[in-house]
């Protein structure tokens, strides 16, 4: 049985003080919730502060990106070891905003996924089609390619720990959610692809989150689909009450 996982991707929001207040409020709202894995992913600048607040709670810390190299001349970048050092257990990789605005490729995501696992971090690998691609009936091809290339060459132990986040780009921050049936269809496809990339047993172990305009009102139905193992939450994670309600919808 896969344990559901709900992560809050705070994106480029919240100063350190604001992040601390939000983390405290989320911690209070989710006190005692143990049956869903909960992860908060603040900006790099707030990781230490939020990590200190979450220490001793069941809520995990995640980063939103990292470089694949251990160290060196990569101005502006953060290494896997640095992320780990701040107490992160998770790292989001290949978010569509990074693919779109920072030219992140499947090859880079693959390097990062391997580096994250080697550093003892769990990668949350994001995939998803644009509206143009969906309308051109390319969803299956796009998602298959992203999953296959991003997760190529992982050993089975690492592969089983990975979390995949299916985030249709047209549903991110638009208020336009994929219907539960639309999302489930792509999640089932992703699991088939995972079986080919590794093996069917490993594919059953991998958790696949849905992301894109998840709100308290639509979360329960999405999370009740057979292959939807939780959510990656943007806007609704910036407010403790709505994030906590979404987490509780996964119980
Ligand atoms: P929204 O929940 O704001 O649509 O964002 C989803 C997302 O991109 C999470 O990574």
mmCIF file of C-alpha atoms and ligand atoms in Angstrom:
data_model
loop_
_atom_site.group_PDB
_atom_site.id
_atom_site.type_symbol
_atom_site.label_atom_id
_atom_site.label_comp_id
_atom_site.label_asym_id
_atom_site.label_seq_id
_atom_site.Cartn_x
_atom_site.Cartn_y
_atom_site.Cartn_z
ATOM 1 C CA UNK A 1 0.000 0.000 0.000
ATOM 2 C CA UNK A 2 1.510 3.328 -1.034
ATOM 3 C CA UNK A 3 1.432 6.021 1.633
ATOM 4 C CA UNK A 4 -0.090 9.198 0.262
ATOM 5 C CA UNK A 5 2.192 12.215 0.032
ATOM 6 C CA UNK A 6 1.090 15.844 -0.110
ATOM 7 C CA UNK A 7 3.728 18.508 -0.681
ATOM 8 C CA UNK A 8 3.447 22.277 -0.617
ATOM 9 C CA UNK A 9 5.517 23.993 -3.296
ATOM 10 C CA UNK A 10 5.785 27.564 -2.070
ATOM 11 C CA UNK A 11 7.582 28.631 -5.287
ATOM 12 C CA UNK A 12 9.136 32.135 -5.109
ATOM 13 C CA UNK A 13 6.934 33.309 -2.252
ATOM 14 C CA UNK A 14 7.447 34.261 1.397
ATOM 15 C CA UNK A 15 10.303 36.089 3.070
ATOM 16 C CA UNK A 16 11.970 34.232 5.928
ATOM 17 C CA UNK A 17 9.626 35.744 8.509
ATOM 18 C CA UNK A 18 6.539 34.982 6.440
ATOM 19 C CA UNK A 19 7.761 31.447 5.810
ATOM 20 C CA UNK A 20 8.292 30.917 9.532
ATOM 21 C CA UNK A 21 4.744 32.048 10.285
ATOM 22 C CA UNK A 22 3.292 29.764 7.611
ATOM 23 C CA UNK A 23 5.355 26.781 8.762
ATOM 24 C CA UNK A 24 4.228 27.311 12.374
ATOM 25 C CA UNK A 25 0.595 27.519 11.287
ATOM 26 C CA UNK A 26 0.838 24.382 9.112
ATOM 27 C CA UNK A 27 2.539 22.493 11.932
ATOM 28 C CA UNK A 28 -0.212 23.456 14.363
ATOM 29 C CA UNK A 29 -2.981 22.609 11.892
ATOM 30 C CA UNK A 30 -1.534 19.167 11.144
ATOM 31 C CA UNK A 31 -0.488 18.179 14.630
ATOM 32 C CA UNK A 32 -1.091 14.441 14.997
ATOM 33 C CA UNK A 33 -1.609 13.720 11.280
ATOM 34 C CA UNK A 34 0.578 10.672 10.650
ATOM 35 C CA UNK A 35 -1.104 8.695 7.876
ATOM 36 C CA UNK A 36 -0.194 11.116 5.093
ATOM 37 C CA UNK A 37 3.368 12.146 4.417
ATOM 38 C CA UNK A 38 3.526 15.948 4.379
ATOM 39 C CA UNK A 39 6.368 17.947 2.843
ATOM 40 C CA UNK A 40 6.933 21.709 2.812
ATOM 41 C CA UNK A 41 9.129 23.149 0.061
ATOM 42 C CA UNK A 42 10.006 26.784 0.800
ATOM 43 C CA UNK A 43 12.579 28.865 -1.075
ATOM 44 C CA UNK A 44 16.269 28.140 -0.430
ATOM 45 C CA UNK A 45 16.507 31.250 1.754
ATOM 46 C CA UNK A 46 13.837 29.957 4.155
ATOM 47 C CA UNK A 47 14.920 26.296 4.326
ATOM 48 C CA UNK A 48 16.936 26.610 7.510
ATOM 49 C CA UNK A 49 14.268 28.572 9.356
ATOM 50 C CA UNK A 50 11.425 26.303 8.264
ATOM 51 C CA UNK A 51 13.547 23.205 8.955
ATOM 52 C CA UNK A 52 14.151 24.367 12.525
ATOM 53 C CA UNK A 53 10.412 24.878 13.026
ATOM 54 C CA UNK A 54 9.559 21.435 11.621
ATOM 55 C CA UNK A 55 12.258 19.606 13.618
ATOM 56 C CA UNK A 56 10.635 17.019 15.842
ATOM 57 C CA UNK A 57 7.357 17.076 13.874
ATOM 58 C CA UNK A 58 6.230 14.570 11.248
ATOM 59 C CA UNK A 59 6.355 17.203 8.499
ATOM 60 C CA UNK A 60 9.278 16.870 6.095
ATOM 61 C CA UNK A 61 11.339 19.546 4.389
ATOM 62 C CA UNK A 62 12.000 19.759 0.658
ATOM 63 C CA UNK A 63 13.901 22.060 -1.703
ATOM 64 C CA UNK A 64 12.517 23.274 -5.041
ATOM 65 C CA UNK A 65 15.606 22.598 -7.151
ATOM 66 C CA UNK A 66 19.322 21.789 -6.909
ATOM 67 C CA UNK A 67 22.348 21.298 -9.127
ATOM 68 C CA UNK A 68 23.646 17.817 -9.955
ATOM 69 C CA UNK A 69 27.302 18.457 -9.180
ATOM 70 C CA UNK A 70 28.704 18.079 -5.677
ATOM 71 C CA UNK A 71 30.577 21.412 -5.703
ATOM 72 C CA UNK A 72 32.546 23.736 -7.926
ATOM 73 C CA UNK A 73 32.331 26.760 -10.170
ATOM 74 C CA UNK A 74 28.551 26.947 -10.682
ATOM 75 C CA UNK A 75 27.676 30.475 -9.613
ATOM 76 C CA UNK A 76 24.234 30.771 -8.109
ATOM 77 C CA UNK A 77 23.669 27.039 -7.783
ATOM 78 C CA UNK A 78 23.053 24.847 -4.722
ATOM 79 C CA UNK A 79 24.458 21.310 -4.427
ATOM 80 C CA UNK A 80 22.652 18.149 -3.275
ATOM 81 C CA UNK A 81 24.845 18.038 -0.187
ATOM 82 C CA UNK A 82 23.938 21.628 0.724
ATOM 83 C CA UNK A 83 20.248 20.838 0.441
ATOM 84 C CA UNK A 84 20.708 17.722 2.562
ATOM 85 C CA UNK A 85 22.768 19.677 5.081
ATOM 86 C CA UNK A 86 19.805 21.990 5.729
ATOM 87 C CA UNK A 87 17.659 19.024 6.717
ATOM 88 C CA UNK A 88 15.853 18.384 3.450
ATOM 89 C CA UNK A 89 14.637 14.886 2.716
ATOM 90 C CA UNK A 90 12.993 15.797 -0.599
ATOM 91 C CA UNK A 91 13.803 17.908 -3.625
ATOM 92 C CA UNK A 92 11.456 18.927 -6.432
ATOM 93 C CA UNK A 93 13.104 18.423 -9.829
ATOM 94 C CA UNK A 94 12.072 19.425 -13.332
ATOM 95 C CA UNK A 95 9.082 21.559 -12.371
ATOM 96 C CA UNK A 96 7.425 22.907 -15.519
ATOM 97 C CA UNK A 97 8.337 26.456 -14.471
ATOM 98 C CA UNK A 98 11.990 25.414 -14.470
ATOM 99 C CA UNK A 99 11.594 23.645 -17.803
ATOM 100 C CA UNK A 100 9.807 26.672 -19.282
ATOM 101 C CA UNK A 101 11.781 29.607 -17.838
ATOM 102 C CA UNK A 102 15.183 28.054 -17.133
ATOM 103 C CA UNK A 103 15.484 25.616 -20.030
ATOM 104 C CA UNK A 104 15.685 22.555 -17.830
ATOM 105 C CA UNK A 105 15.763 19.381 -19.916
ATOM 106 C CA UNK A 106 14.954 15.730 -19.232
ATOM 107 C CA UNK A 107 18.683 15.045 -19.378
ATOM 108 C CA UNK A 108 19.378 17.574 -16.627
ATOM 109 C CA UNK A 109 16.488 16.250 -14.573
ATOM 110 C CA UNK A 110 17.939 12.756 -14.948
ATOM 111 C CA UNK A 111 21.353 13.921 -13.731
ATOM 112 C CA UNK A 112 19.704 15.680 -10.816
ATOM 113 C CA UNK A 113 17.568 12.656 -9.910
ATOM 114 C CA UNK A 114 20.669 10.453 -9.752
ATOM 115 C CA UNK A 115 22.585 13.048 -7.735
ATOM 116 C CA UNK A 116 19.665 13.515 -5.320
ATOM 117 C CA UNK A 117 19.403 9.780 -4.650
ATOM 118 C CA UNK A 118 23.169 9.514 -4.215
ATOM 119 C CA UNK A 119 22.977 12.294 -1.603
ATOM 120 C CA UNK A 120 20.148 10.521 0.250
ATOM 121 C CA UNK A 121 17.402 12.843 -1.002
ATOM 122 C CA UNK A 122 14.081 11.750 -2.491
ATOM 123 C CA UNK A 123 13.453 13.451 -5.835
ATOM 124 C CA UNK A 124 9.957 14.622 -6.714
ATOM 125 C CA UNK A 125 10.220 14.506 -10.503
ATOM 126 C CA UNK A 126 7.674 16.669 -12.308
ATOM 127 C CA UNK A 127 6.212 15.912 -15.716
ATOM 128 C CA UNK A 128 3.247 17.239 -17.661
ATOM 129 C CA UNK A 129 2.025 18.463 -21.017
ATOM 130 C CA UNK A 130 1.188 21.995 -22.137
ATOM 131 C CA UNK A 131 -2.277 22.985 -23.342
ATOM 132 C CA UNK A 132 -1.003 23.051 -26.924
ATOM 133 C CA UNK A 133 0.333 19.516 -26.573
ATOM 134 C CA UNK A 134 -2.913 18.255 -25.016
ATOM 135 C CA UNK A 135 -4.973 19.806 -27.779
ATOM 136 C CA UNK A 136 -2.699 18.184 -30.372
ATOM 137 C CA UNK A 137 -3.276 14.789 -28.691
ATOM 138 C CA UNK A 138 0.365 14.580 -27.662
ATOM 139 C CA UNK A 139 -0.145 14.098 -23.920
ATOM 140 C CA UNK A 140 0.739 10.407 -23.957
ATOM 141 C CA UNK A 141 3.869 10.891 -26.047
ATOM 142 C CA UNK A 142 5.100 13.920 -24.075
ATOM 143 C CA UNK A 143 4.586 12.358 -20.646
ATOM 144 C CA UNK A 144 6.049 9.008 -21.744
ATOM 145 C CA UNK A 145 9.182 10.717 -23.020
ATOM 146 C CA UNK A 146 9.581 12.882 -19.916
ATOM 147 C CA UNK A 147 9.188 9.955 -17.513
ATOM 148 C CA UNK A 148 11.438 7.634 -19.533
ATOM 149 C CA UNK A 149 14.258 10.133 -19.977
ATOM 150 C CA UNK A 150 14.078 11.690 -16.526
ATOM 151 C CA UNK A 151 14.281 8.331 -14.752
ATOM 152 C CA UNK A 152 16.602 6.426 -17.105
ATOM 153 C CA UNK A 153 19.382 4.390 -15.561
ATOM 154 C CA UNK A 154 18.334 4.530 -11.904
ATOM 155 C CA UNK A 155 19.024 1.412 -9.882
ATOM 156 C CA UNK A 156 15.896 -0.287 -8.571
ATOM 157 C CA UNK A 157 16.450 0.743 -4.956
ATOM 158 C CA UNK A 158 16.603 4.398 -5.945
ATOM 159 C CA UNK A 159 13.814 4.091 -8.483
ATOM 160 C CA UNK A 160 11.366 2.818 -5.858
ATOM 161 C CA UNK A 161 12.003 5.866 -3.652
ATOM 162 C CA UNK A 162 11.282 8.424 -6.379
ATOM 163 C CA UNK A 163 8.052 10.413 -6.341
ATOM 164 C CA UNK A 164 6.625 11.475 -9.711
ATOM 165 C CA UNK A 165 4.404 14.552 -9.904
ATOM 166 C CA UNK A 166 2.043 14.788 -12.871
ATOM 167 C CA UNK A 167 1.341 18.473 -13.366
ATOM 168 C CA UNK A 168 -0.479 19.374 -16.577
ATOM 169 C CA UNK A 169 0.936 22.814 -17.373
ATOM 170 C CA UNK A 170 -2.498 24.129 -18.366
ATOM 171 C CA UNK A 171 -3.780 23.384 -14.848
ATOM 172 C CA UNK A 172 -1.002 25.142 -12.916
ATOM 173 C CA UNK A 173 -2.157 28.360 -11.292
ATOM 174 C CA UNK A 174 -5.061 28.655 -13.723
ATOM 175 C CA UNK A 175 -7.905 27.403 -11.562
ATOM 176 C CA UNK A 176 -8.505 24.853 -14.295
ATOM 177 C CA UNK A 177 -8.002 21.426 -12.712
ATOM 178 C CA UNK A 178 -7.784 18.189 -14.645
ATOM 179 C CA UNK A 179 -10.915 16.177 -13.920
ATOM 180 C CA UNK A 180 -10.280 13.179 -11.673
ATOM 181 C CA UNK A 181 -10.811 10.902 -14.693
ATOM 182 C CA UNK A 182 -8.409 12.904 -16.894
ATOM 183 C CA UNK A 183 -5.764 12.863 -14.174
ATOM 184 C CA UNK A 184 -6.243 9.167 -13.379
ATOM 185 C CA UNK A 185 -5.831 8.262 -17.068
ATOM 186 C CA UNK A 186 -2.428 9.946 -17.208
ATOM 187 C CA UNK A 187 -1.381 8.534 -13.824
ATOM 188 C CA UNK A 188 -2.210 5.014 -15.030
ATOM 189 C CA UNK A 189 -0.167 5.680 -18.170
ATOM 190 C CA UNK A 190 2.757 6.914 -16.049
ATOM 191 C CA UNK A 191 2.644 3.718 -14.001
ATOM 192 C CA UNK A 192 2.780 1.640 -17.194
ATOM 193 C CA UNK A 193 5.777 3.647 -18.349
ATOM 194 C CA UNK A 194 7.455 3.195 -14.944
ATOM 195 C CA UNK A 195 6.993 -0.567 -15.320
ATOM 196 C CA UNK A 196 8.858 -0.439 -18.625
ATOM 197 C CA UNK A 197 11.620 1.830 -17.334
ATOM 198 C CA UNK A 198 12.238 -0.441 -14.308
ATOM 199 C CA UNK A 199 9.810 -3.304 -13.638
ATOM 200 C CA UNK A 200 6.130 -3.728 -12.671
ATOM 201 C CA UNK A 201 6.872 -4.347 -8.984
ATOM 202 C CA UNK A 202 8.936 -1.192 -8.690
ATOM 203 C CA UNK A 203 6.288 0.768 -10.623
ATOM 204 C CA UNK A 204 3.692 -0.224 -8.018
ATOM 205 C CA UNK A 205 5.900 1.194 -5.266
ATOM 206 C CA UNK A 206 6.368 4.633 -6.852
ATOM 207 C CA UNK A 207 4.061 7.371 -5.622
ATOM 208 C CA UNK A 208 2.547 9.607 -8.278
ATOM 209 C CA UNK A 209 1.248 12.996 -7.151
ATOM 210 C CA UNK A 210 -1.183 15.179 -9.062
ATOM 211 C CA UNK A 211 -0.521 18.912 -9.227
ATOM 212 C CA UNK A 212 -2.412 21.791 -10.830
ATOM 213 C CA UNK A 213 -5.072 23.916 -9.086
ATOM 214 C CA UNK A 214 -5.651 21.401 -6.275
ATOM 215 C CA UNK A 215 -7.980 23.004 -3.718
ATOM 216 C CA UNK A 216 -9.803 21.718 -0.623
ATOM 217 C CA UNK A 217 -12.952 21.388 -2.754
ATOM 218 C CA UNK A 218 -11.464 19.060 -5.393
ATOM 219 C CA UNK A 219 -8.724 17.261 -3.461
ATOM 220 C CA UNK A 220 -10.691 14.339 -2.055
ATOM 221 C CA UNK A 221 -12.016 13.152 -5.388
ATOM 222 C CA UNK A 222 -8.621 13.476 -7.051
ATOM 223 C CA UNK A 223 -6.840 11.618 -4.236
ATOM 224 C CA UNK A 224 -9.372 8.790 -4.289
ATOM 225 C CA UNK A 225 -8.345 7.748 -7.818
ATOM 226 C CA UNK A 226 -6.485 4.435 -7.993
ATOM 227 C CA UNK A 227 -3.165 5.810 -9.218
ATOM 228 C CA UNK A 228 -3.195 9.233 -7.564
ATOM 229 C CA UNK A 229 -1.059 9.025 -4.448
ATOM 230 C CA UNK A 230 -1.327 12.595 -3.216
ATOM 231 C CA UNK A 231 -0.684 16.081 -4.521
ATOM 232 C CA UNK A 232 1.872 18.775 -5.221
ATOM 233 C CA UNK A 233 0.185 21.981 -4.169
ATOM 234 C CA UNK A 234 1.089 25.521 -5.258
ATOM 235 C CA UNK A 235 -1.255 28.416 -4.517
ATOM 236 C CA UNK A 236 -3.380 26.616 -1.927
ATOM 237 C CA UNK A 237 -0.240 25.696 0.033
ATOM 238 C CA UNK A 238 0.449 29.370 0.785
ATOM 239 C CA UNK A 239 -2.351 29.450 3.339
ATOM 240 C CA UNK A 240 -2.202 27.027 6.282
ATOM 241 C CA UNK A 241 -5.929 26.326 6.498
ATOM 242 C CA UNK A 242 -6.394 25.362 2.861
ATOM 243 C CA UNK A 243 -3.190 23.310 2.804
ATOM 244 C CA UNK A 244 -4.213 21.436 5.952
ATOM 245 C CA UNK A 245 -7.650 20.733 4.467
ATOM 246 C CA UNK A 246 -6.015 19.315 1.340
ATOM 247 C CA UNK A 247 -3.748 17.095 3.445
ATOM 248 C CA UNK A 248 -6.745 15.841 5.416
ATOM 249 C CA UNK A 249 -8.514 15.027 2.136
ATOM 250 C CA UNK A 250 -5.781 12.436 1.576
ATOM 251 C CA UNK A 251 -6.497 10.630 4.859
HETATM 252 P P1 LIG B 1 -1.085 25.490 -8.296
HETATM 253 O O1 LIG B 1 -1.578 24.581 -7.188
HETATM 254 O O2 LIG B 1 -0.958 26.915 -7.868
HETATM 255 O O3 LIG B 1 -1.870 25.302 -9.559
HETATM 256 O O4 LIG B 1 0.420 25.035 -8.620
HETATM 257 C C1 LIG B 1 0.688 23.698 -8.841
HETATM 258 C C2 LIG B 1 2.164 23.519 -8.884
HETATM 259 O O5 LIG B 1 2.810 23.952 -9.809
HETATM 260 C C3 LIG B 1 2.801 22.821 -7.770
HETATM 261 O O6 LIG B 1 4.119 22.515 -8.051
#
